[in-house]
XYZ file of C-alpha atoms in Angstrom:
631
model
C 23.274 -20.761 -2.562
C 21.077 -19.893 -5.172
C 21.373 -16.663 -6.692
C 17.969 -16.200 -4.422
C 20.427 -16.640 -1.014
C 22.969 -14.292 -2.393
C 20.518 -11.251 -2.656
C 18.875 -12.517 0.249
C 22.053 -12.985 1.901
C 23.383 -9.082 1.455
C 19.402 -8.343 3.013
C 20.161 -10.037 5.924
C 23.686 -8.468 5.979
C 22.107 -5.115 6.487
C 18.592 -6.045 8.003
C 17.396 -2.476 9.825
C 14.461 -5.395 9.164
C 12.453 -7.210 11.430
C 14.388 -10.443 12.110
C 10.982 -13.130 13.344
C 11.738 -15.874 10.990
C 14.928 -15.642 12.182
C 13.864 -15.608 15.710
C 11.153 -17.793 15.953
C 12.266 -20.293 13.003
C 15.144 -21.957 14.818
C 16.246 -25.069 15.340
C 16.029 -27.234 18.388
C 18.861 -28.923 19.625
C 16.176 -30.482 22.574
C 13.551 -33.030 20.891
C 11.475 -31.923 24.235
C 13.148 -27.853 24.729
C 14.292 -26.900 27.861
C 11.082 -24.116 29.292
C 12.635 -22.357 32.354
C 10.099 -21.501 35.234
C 12.814 -19.823 37.281
C 15.128 -17.191 36.797
C 17.933 -19.088 37.873
C 17.168 -21.624 35.786
C 16.656 -19.145 32.826
C 19.819 -17.703 32.978
C 21.540 -20.737 33.341
C 19.306 -21.685 30.328
C 20.499 -18.470 28.659
C 24.007 -18.593 29.548
C 24.580 -22.017 28.571
C 23.180 -20.871 24.928
C 25.825 -18.746 25.297
C 28.738 -21.098 25.289
C 26.153 -23.533 23.250
C 26.516 -21.272 19.942
C 29.630 -19.664 20.348
C 29.054 -15.794 20.821
C 30.520 -13.605 22.533
C 28.430 -12.191 24.758
C 24.569 -10.991 25.724
C 23.110 -8.198 27.752
C 19.579 -8.379 28.771
C 16.826 -6.983 30.598
C 13.540 -9.370 32.070
C 10.959 -6.564 33.099
C 7.899 -6.478 34.817
C 5.045 -4.138 35.729
C 7.603 -2.726 39.254
C 10.336 -2.873 37.300
C 12.886 -4.991 36.155
C 13.606 -8.612 37.702
C 16.752 -9.254 35.896
C 19.348 -7.352 34.623
C 23.281 -9.337 33.503
C 25.693 -9.547 30.562
C 27.834 -12.435 30.139
C 30.702 -13.461 27.388
C 33.178 -10.646 26.334
C 32.055 -7.113 24.436
C 35.349 -7.631 22.342
C 37.304 -10.148 22.130
C 40.838 -9.167 21.896
C 41.188 -7.369 25.128
C 39.131 -9.623 26.999
C 36.270 -6.861 27.912
C 34.074 -8.382 30.387
C 30.523 -7.907 28.638
C 28.480 -6.266 31.829
C 24.692 -4.169 32.680
C 26.630 -0.999 31.270
C 28.112 -1.990 28.344
C 26.637 -0.293 24.651
C 25.271 -3.210 22.122
C 24.025 -1.528 18.102
C 19.618 -2.232 18.947
C 18.849 -2.201 14.861
C 15.950 -0.949 13.870
C 14.722 -1.070 16.949
C 15.529 2.073 17.139
C 12.506 2.509 14.926
C 10.299 2.662 18.044
C 12.351 5.924 19.310
C 10.589 7.148 15.371
C 6.358 6.801 15.809
C 6.828 7.921 20.028
C 8.335 10.677 19.057
C 4.945 11.331 16.516
C 2.774 9.937 18.782
C 3.572 12.525 21.378
C 3.410 14.609 18.528
C 0.253 14.054 17.826
C -1.498 13.616 21.502
C 0.160 18.346 21.641
C -2.345 19.126 18.519
C 0.953 20.030 16.067
C 0.444 16.805 13.804
C -1.618 14.242 13.184
C -1.199 10.472 11.150
C -3.129 11.481 7.625
C -0.822 13.958 7.018
C 0.451 14.464 3.651
C 4.433 14.412 4.022
C 4.177 16.395 0.615
C 2.797 19.729 2.975
C 4.236 18.493 5.768
C 8.102 18.116 3.963
C 7.741 19.461 -0.461
C 11.122 19.064 0.222
C 11.223 15.217 0.212
C 11.399 14.052 -2.434
C 10.166 11.096 -3.590
C 7.098 9.460 -6.387
C 3.914 8.364 -6.291
C 1.578 7.918 -9.059
C -1.883 7.596 -6.963
C -0.414 10.915 -4.846
C -3.613 12.949 -6.523
C -5.728 10.168 -5.357
C -4.415 7.783 -2.481
C -1.463 10.055 -0.740
C 1.624 9.752 0.776
C 0.091 10.053 4.151
C 2.561 9.921 8.089
C 0.832 6.974 9.452
C 2.263 5.176 5.724
C 5.754 6.150 6.317
C 5.540 4.434 10.100
C 3.468 1.135 8.035
C 5.684 1.277 6.488
C 3.050 0.588 3.839
C 4.350 4.409 1.489
C 4.801 0.818 -1.522
C 8.840 2.658 -1.678
C 11.555 -0.467 -2.337
C 13.823 -0.934 0.703
C 16.735 1.162 0.494
C 19.101 1.085 -2.386
C 22.985 -1.035 -1.439
C 24.929 2.173 -1.593
C 23.056 3.838 1.244
C 23.569 1.152 3.034
C 26.907 1.526 2.877
C 27.343 4.793 2.453
C 29.527 4.957 5.725
C 31.565 8.547 6.912
C 32.157 9.302 10.327
C 31.585 12.844 10.203
C 28.673 13.650 10.942
C 25.797 14.061 7.700
C 22.242 15.586 8.103
C 19.529 14.000 8.370
C 17.924 15.832 5.732
C 22.003 15.130 3.350
C 21.234 11.698 4.375
C 17.382 11.534 2.592
C 18.949 13.108 -0.097
C 21.842 10.680 -1.250
C 19.491 8.441 -3.377
C 16.166 9.295 -3.054
C 15.532 6.419 -5.968
C 13.868 4.132 -4.108
C 11.203 6.581 -3.380
C 8.943 5.009 -5.713
C 5.524 3.990 -4.543
C 4.816 1.030 -6.374
C 1.669 0.017 -4.751
C -1.592 3.105 -3.111
C 0.502 3.910 -0.376
C -1.854 2.221 1.992
C -2.836 -1.505 0.464
C 0.171 -3.727 1.289
C 2.588 -3.953 3.508
C 7.061 -3.728 2.633
C 9.653 -3.516 5.285
C 11.535 -0.001 4.005
C 13.871 1.841 5.934
C 13.440 5.153 4.114
C 9.922 5.831 5.632
C 11.166 5.887 10.238
C 14.226 8.779 9.142
C 11.432 10.888 7.170
C 9.055 10.436 10.422
C 12.153 12.141 12.059
C 12.469 14.972 9.667
C 9.148 16.219 10.234
C 9.480 16.301 14.401
C 12.569 17.890 13.173
C 10.740 20.468 11.724
C 7.672 20.553 13.996
C 9.526 21.209 16.861
C 12.896 23.349 15.506
C 15.373 20.469 17.336
C 17.746 18.233 15.751
C 15.737 14.882 15.590
C 18.430 13.084 18.146
C 18.626 15.462 19.908
C 14.963 16.265 20.200
C 14.993 12.462 21.337
C 17.143 13.136 23.989
C 15.568 15.555 25.373
C 11.259 13.726 25.643
C 12.494 10.054 26.396
C 16.399 9.500 27.241
C 16.834 12.447 29.206
C 13.322 11.837 31.097
C 13.754 7.265 30.504
C 17.218 8.094 33.524
C 19.413 6.621 30.040
C 22.521 8.111 30.515
C 24.529 6.745 28.093
C 22.246 6.128 25.303
C 22.837 7.626 22.118
C 22.232 8.128 18.134
C 26.236 9.091 17.397
C 29.953 6.992 18.349
C 29.663 8.672 21.125
C 32.750 8.852 23.646
C 30.348 6.942 25.776
C 29.937 4.216 23.238
C 33.581 3.796 22.513
C 34.701 3.034 25.835
C 31.680 0.922 26.701
C 30.339 -0.673 22.868
C 31.045 -3.636 22.336
C 33.037 -4.961 19.052
C 30.002 -6.442 16.244
C 31.701 -10.001 15.336
C 30.179 -11.483 11.365
C 31.026 -14.800 12.479
C 34.497 -14.684 14.422
C 35.521 -10.994 12.268
C 35.345 -8.630 14.351
C 32.727 -5.202 12.320
C 33.600 -2.196 12.326
C 31.457 0.533 13.880
C 28.461 1.353 11.013
C 27.862 4.703 11.815
C 23.756 4.963 9.641
C 23.155 7.520 6.890
C 19.603 6.945 8.164
C 20.272 7.599 11.749
C 16.265 7.037 13.217
C 15.732 4.425 11.316
C 19.040 1.816 13.699
C 21.965 3.677 15.036
C 20.861 3.952 18.451
C 23.203 1.743 21.182
C 22.278 1.058 23.938
C 23.224 -0.874 27.615
C 20.638 -3.481 28.923
C 19.959 -1.434 31.532
C 19.364 1.575 29.159
C 16.921 -1.400 27.655
C 15.336 -2.030 31.106
C 14.373 1.112 31.597
C 12.664 1.209 27.876
C 10.616 -2.143 27.991
C 9.039 -0.438 31.562
C 7.772 2.284 28.977
C 5.522 -0.082 27.139
C 4.843 -1.628 30.631
C 3.600 1.393 32.538
C 1.746 2.516 29.409
C 4.155 5.417 28.600
C 5.148 6.364 32.517
C 8.070 7.142 34.074
C 7.676 7.057 37.796
C 4.596 9.685 37.488
C 5.137 11.093 34.891
C 3.195 10.050 31.239
C 6.220 10.559 28.730
C 3.905 8.598 26.190
C -0.439 8.397 26.601
C -1.987 4.630 26.951
C -4.350 5.688 23.524
C -0.996 6.150 21.720
C 0.937 3.627 23.473
C -2.606 1.147 21.659
C -2.230 3.258 19.134
C 0.672 2.043 18.138
C 0.453 -1.362 18.530
C -1.756 -1.423 16.761
C -2.363 -2.290 12.379
C -4.310 0.531 10.983
C -3.414 1.200 7.303
C -3.839 -2.010 5.251
C -7.396 -3.460 3.799
C -6.453 -7.016 6.424
C -7.162 -4.708 8.899
C -9.788 -3.388 7.572
C -11.045 -7.002 7.873
C -9.922 -7.740 11.091
C -6.911 -9.177 11.207
C -5.088 -8.378 13.866
C -1.066 -9.792 12.887
C 0.877 -6.801 11.533
C 3.000 -4.186 11.682
C 2.227 -1.228 13.120
C 3.178 2.043 13.733
C 7.071 0.425 13.672
C 5.583 -2.318 15.919
C 4.703 -5.258 15.014
C 3.305 -9.040 16.181
C 5.335 -11.565 16.805
C 3.900 -14.475 17.726
C 4.387 -17.109 20.628
C 2.529 -20.670 21.015
C 0.111 -18.983 21.689
C 1.146 -15.547 22.848
C 1.286 -12.441 20.396
C 4.016 -10.302 21.664
C 4.037 -6.486 20.754
C 7.300 -6.584 19.093
C 11.089 -4.632 17.282
C 13.734 -6.794 16.628
C 16.612 -5.368 14.264
C 20.241 -5.646 13.829
C 23.720 -4.404 12.489
C 26.228 -6.148 10.945
C 27.357 -8.481 13.982
C 25.240 -8.130 15.747
C 21.637 -8.699 17.053
C 18.672 -6.797 18.677
C 14.550 -8.308 20.200
C 12.779 -5.707 22.429
C 9.250 -8.013 23.277
C 6.047 -7.804 25.555
C 2.999 -8.811 26.263
C 1.268 -5.740 26.741
C -1.984 -7.757 29.325
C -0.066 -9.351 31.111
C 2.579 -6.341 32.352
C 5.969 -8.934 31.174
C 8.438 -7.936 28.898
C 12.071 -8.366 27.599
C 15.627 -7.513 25.613
C 18.334 -8.445 24.950
C 21.540 -7.791 22.743
C 24.373 -9.896 21.213
C 27.454 -8.880 19.661
C 26.975 -12.137 17.251
C 25.389 -12.751 13.416
C 24.615 -15.881 14.500
C 21.045 -16.050 14.007
C 19.932 -20.040 16.133
C 21.764 -17.854 18.949
C 19.371 -15.048 19.042
C 16.332 -17.627 17.688
C 17.575 -19.865 20.685
C 16.979 -16.870 23.140
C 14.177 -15.325 22.837
C 12.768 -18.517 22.251
C 14.167 -20.042 25.940
C 13.061 -16.007 27.679
C 9.143 -15.884 25.727
C 8.789 -19.884 27.257
C 9.295 -18.562 31.133
C 7.881 -15.847 31.008
C 4.025 -17.702 29.691
C 4.325 -21.064 31.683
C 3.040 -19.255 34.040
C -0.347 -17.488 32.094
C -2.965 -18.747 31.169
C -3.589 -18.698 27.440
C -5.874 -15.685 25.982
C -9.382 -16.264 24.261
C -9.206 -16.436 20.916
C -12.395 -16.709 18.512
C -14.313 -18.971 17.614
C -13.888 -20.106 14.071
C -16.907 -20.219 11.720
C -17.332 -23.068 9.248
C -16.134 -23.404 5.637
C -18.299 -22.088 2.945
C -18.301 -22.394 -0.915
C -16.246 -18.270 -0.292
C -13.978 -19.534 1.157
C -13.224 -22.924 -1.010
C -12.661 -20.349 -4.325
C -9.864 -19.196 -2.491
C -7.560 -22.359 -3.720
C -5.200 -22.315 -6.294
C -2.060 -20.840 -6.843
C -0.277 -17.676 -5.622
C 2.766 -15.468 -5.603
C 4.315 -12.597 -3.761
C 3.406 -9.373 -4.738
C 4.473 -7.008 -1.796
C 8.853 -7.806 -1.793
C 10.527 -6.263 0.382
C 13.870 -4.905 -2.727
C 11.409 -4.826 -6.000
C 14.869 -6.815 -7.166
C 13.893 -9.677 -5.143
C 10.225 -9.945 -7.053
C 12.073 -12.283 -10.811
C 12.700 -14.759 -7.348
C 9.964 -14.541 -5.926
C 7.752 -14.891 -9.277
C 9.603 -18.527 -9.820
C 10.328 -19.720 -6.758
C 8.369 -18.394 -4.352
C 5.182 -20.165 -5.841
C 2.956 -20.233 -2.119
C -0.148 -23.545 -2.924
C -3.827 -22.515 -1.455
C -5.976 -25.852 -0.269
C -9.918 -25.546 1.421
C -10.599 -28.394 3.187
C -13.755 -29.189 4.521
C -11.498 -28.044 8.475
C -9.292 -25.363 6.520
C -7.498 -23.543 4.638
C -3.405 -25.127 3.840
C -0.706 -24.074 2.719
C 3.088 -24.434 1.600
C 5.619 -22.798 -0.595
C 5.140 -25.104 -4.268
C 8.771 -26.150 -3.790
C 10.267 -27.680 -0.943
C 7.188 -26.611 1.431
C 5.910 -29.508 1.050
C 6.626 -31.092 4.758
C 6.335 -27.308 5.694
C 2.068 -26.890 5.835
C 0.210 -23.881 7.664
C -3.041 -24.026 8.618
C -5.873 -21.892 9.216
C -9.328 -21.495 11.016
C -11.937 -18.865 9.191
C -13.208 -16.881 11.861
C -14.556 -14.502 9.296
C -16.310 -14.629 5.490
C -12.776 -13.020 5.312
C -9.842 -13.306 8.185
C -9.159 -17.042 9.737
C -7.335 -17.490 12.724
C -3.716 -19.535 12.562
C -4.991 -23.156 14.395
C -1.864 -23.329 16.767
C -2.022 -20.071 17.792
C -5.197 -19.180 16.942
C -4.676 -15.600 16.592
C -5.676 -13.983 13.326
C -2.870 -13.924 10.266
C -4.863 -13.712 7.646
C -7.385 -11.990 5.530
C -8.924 -12.732 2.315
C -9.382 -9.384 1.262
C -9.987 -7.134 -2.410
C -6.636 -5.078 -3.322
C -6.884 -1.926 -5.083
C -4.356 -3.082 -8.296
C -4.147 -6.378 -8.200
C -8.148 -7.607 -7.088
C -8.793 -10.855 -5.251
C -5.805 -10.973 -2.568
C -4.360 -13.037 0.113
C -2.317 -11.557 3.416
C -0.711 -14.216 4.989
C 0.256 -11.374 8.207
C 2.559 -8.445 6.345
C 2.902 -10.792 3.133
C 0.799 -10.422 -0.069
C -0.802 -12.615 -2.164
C -1.692 -12.720 -6.061
C -3.475 -15.309 -7.918
C -1.524 -17.039 -10.460
C -2.533 -19.242 -13.359
C -0.818 -22.524 -12.901
C -0.050 -22.508 -17.288
C 1.896 -19.358 -16.115
C 3.531 -21.500 -12.747
C 4.556 -24.573 -14.552
C 4.781 -22.967 -18.183
C 8.116 -20.921 -15.736
C 9.042 -23.778 -13.770
C 9.660 -25.500 -17.256
C 12.422 -22.992 -18.729
C 13.833 -22.770 -15.753
C 14.218 -26.774 -15.360
C 15.248 -26.494 -19.118
C 18.199 -23.830 -18.800
C 19.987 -24.967 -15.161
C 19.917 -28.687 -17.173
C 21.473 -27.069 -20.310
C 23.947 -25.282 -17.685
C 24.556 -27.969 -15.824
C 24.905 -30.269 -19.156
C 27.257 -28.673 -21.231
C 29.932 -27.981 -18.810
C 31.166 -31.680 -19.315
C 29.981 -31.588 -22.815
C 32.302 -28.949 -23.700
C 35.005 -31.132 -23.015
C 33.622 -34.390 -25.563
C 33.164 -31.876 -27.763
C 37.045 -29.904 -26.989
C 38.572 -32.691 -27.469
C 37.226 -33.937 -30.836
C 37.777 -29.976 -32.175
C 41.547 -30.587 -31.097
C 41.522 -34.038 -33.043
C 40.152 -32.911 -35.730
C 37.899 -34.223 -35.470
C 34.972 -31.114 -35.944
C 36.260 -27.557 -38.412
C 35.935 -24.675 -36.881
C 33.106 -23.035 -38.022
C 29.253 -22.869 -38.148
C 29.183 -26.850 -36.083
C 31.666 -25.045 -32.780
C 30.339 -21.432 -32.535
C 26.731 -22.512 -32.337
C 27.984 -24.480 -29.492
C 29.689 -22.195 -27.759
C 27.659 -19.342 -27.797
C 25.318 -21.336 -25.029
C 28.110 -22.083 -23.436
C 28.953 -19.072 -22.910
C 25.882 -17.627 -22.038
C 26.040 -20.610 -18.462
C 29.188 -19.113 -18.165
C 28.745 -16.244 -17.851
C 25.853 -16.441 -15.719
C 27.736 -19.533 -13.322
C 30.293 -15.955 -13.197
C 27.273 -13.810 -12.509
C 25.993 -16.153 -9.185
C 29.822 -16.757 -8.114
C 30.483 -13.238 -7.699
C 27.175 -12.244 -5.581
C 28.079 -14.750 -3.070
C 32.202 -13.987 -2.567
C 30.967 -10.661 -2.344
C 28.455 -11.448 -0.093
C 30.752 -11.541 2.956
C 31.467 -7.683 2.559
C 28.579 -6.100 0.444
C 29.196 -3.406 1.666
C 32.891 -2.628 -0.236
C 31.909 -4.425 -3.005
C 28.208 -4.158 -3.995
C 27.232 -0.498 -2.191
C 29.823 1.285 -4.804
C 32.340 0.390 -8.219
C 34.493 -1.671 -7.495
C 36.205 -5.192 -8.957
C 32.901 -7.264 -7.317
C 29.714 -4.270 -8.906
C 31.800 -4.110 -11.851
C 32.709 -7.917 -13.081
C 28.808 -8.764 -11.689
C 27.337 -6.169 -14.896
C 29.069 -7.727 -17.409
C 28.671 -10.670 -17.030
C 24.410 -10.199 -17.074
C 25.565 -7.815 -20.243
C 27.095 -10.854 -21.115
C 25.104 -13.216 -21.092
C 22.689 -11.800 -22.550
C 24.403 -10.650 -25.385
C 26.298 -14.682 -25.700
C 22.628 -15.606 -25.334
C 20.687 -13.440 -28.163
C 23.887 -14.925 -30.654
C 23.759 -18.055 -29.565
C 20.081 -17.801 -31.011
C 20.940 -15.976 -34.108
C 23.500 -18.498 -35.096
C 21.375 -20.697 -34.339
C 18.902 -19.802 -36.418
C 21.529 -18.818 -39.474
C 22.604 -23.010 -39.979
C 19.315 -23.998 -39.333
C 20.946 -24.918 -42.771
C 24.428 -26.224 -41.983
C 25.300 -30.104 -42.440
C 26.322 -30.911 -38.993
C 25.730 -33.212 -36.393
C 21.940 -32.641 -35.122
C 21.978 -33.713 -31.799
C 24.641 -31.406 -31.097
C 22.490 -28.703 -33.289
C 19.380 -29.189 -31.037
C 20.949 -29.781 -27.981
C 23.008 -26.361 -28.794
C 19.951 -25.191 -30.188
C 17.228 -25.494 -26.074
C 20.307 -24.197 -24.768
C 20.392 -20.695 -27.269
C 16.872 -20.720 -26.671
C 16.122 -20.759 -22.867
C 19.468 -18.659 -22.731
C 16.834 -16.241 -24.303
C 13.691 -16.827 -22.760
C 15.851 -16.253 -19.300
C 17.615 -13.828 -20.760
C 14.385 -11.402 -21.630
C 12.583 -12.976 -18.938
C 15.796 -10.636 -15.914
C 15.849 -7.946 -18.709
C 12.690 -6.926 -17.868
C 13.520 -6.586 -14.591
C 16.857 -4.962 -14.361
C 18.847 -7.863 -14.255
C 20.150 -7.566 -17.204
C 23.143 -4.361 -16.680
C 22.489 -4.167 -13.118
C 24.001 -2.066 -11.122
C 24.071 -2.976 -7.050
C 25.932 -0.081 -6.390
C 22.869 2.523 -8.181
């Protein structure tokens, strides 16, 4: 596992985030995937998936406008006691909880008590955040819901906070506000951030004068007939709740310091009612909990330049576009350690579903999602799509190399800028893009429907746009990812440095066996020749130790990285040691440049030390040197 994979595995274990990529880029086990055409076939295939992927259980609800078509549960809610999952079993639904924040805000907008354009600083001046562009581009309510504040995601210490005592929403927001600094002008780029929803919930709380969770209970849970649905570890959850599993390991209940972002417990019966609310356009029986217009706004991306240009795919008000073949499902999914959920529906077809598993198995999650979506769409006629236009010189000017400029976690930028480069080429028929490294077989093609907007060649949905960014100038939005052009000299120069650096580390270990033995045999005298070799070796060993520590700690990031401890402190020390050894190596090589010694050894050590220093400077500029994972 690389450093990149290690960091992302930590993020994955901290999921309060959409899992679209996991759900729809899964491996197919059959050359011809099964497409259920009846509920009986769907049930059989879901049961088969539970067994094939060896997940404890799944709770599922399939719904149309008339009501539930199928509500069921398979497997064990708890493996040790062999307690069977039922339609009353309660699962953690993770980030799907955020949908209630958007519904709450829209309800207050309908009542004239709030506007999506209201400024956060006016509504809640007591909430800490920094926005360098606040005077001209303030953080507004809509930005909290569309994740366009520009803030970094929660710090790991916030994820790791797991005090079972009932903490107030304000306590959670005050616990570690340092991540709430806008990295770009609010409203210009989307980047998933778990502190936006609880701030929106706090605003609802201030306006209503009632605790947010209690207000949602009164305004939504109770009218919808959700008798056990709750944000907290209630008596019902203790009795009916699943045990969540990461692999074979049961997970402790995660109380979540930012409850509105992902702490709801819900049963399949409850989730069927939740899906029905969307299919019936905000109505429960004869009562409208929210208006159809509010739901339409909830399903529409509004604040980004891509949305203004006409790009449909993106993150709306805690409700985003999730593509399956030619179908654009409205979706939110999410998870906790050992639990994954998806709620998804087609407003135009009046069909939807929700399912939950008490496992972190992304492949199982993806296969169940595919099965249900294929069933719901098997008899539908594909919707109309925009007609492509001819490729122009303006389109061809997009050809080049691009790098991501809206990372969810700022810490990952140092990796994205080197290994996350994408290529874009435009021929006479389409725009094609793929990752520069390891992505030659993963090409996506887009057809222009205007001078700025492109449809995906397969889905025929507008998912890419070329627009102007307030800070970066010309950029390309692909879904919610934003890419800026970057010089080939920079890209390939960085890759050369990384290649030389990694090669020097790989060679240094067996090289140690050669010169170490010679030193023990007295063939190499102590002094400059040993020092020149030793410092780059120690630098390489320090970075290897850093990676190994991160990989091991990622198995339990909350405990091992979210607070000061053996792993987190050693990671801090290893990054500092790497930088110190790198500098000592280069300084020693310079001082001993005229000292007689084997010149091949000297130049290998000097090149290694130079590469270490270049990488150390780069890592220092992105805060990796001296990293405090609990900070």
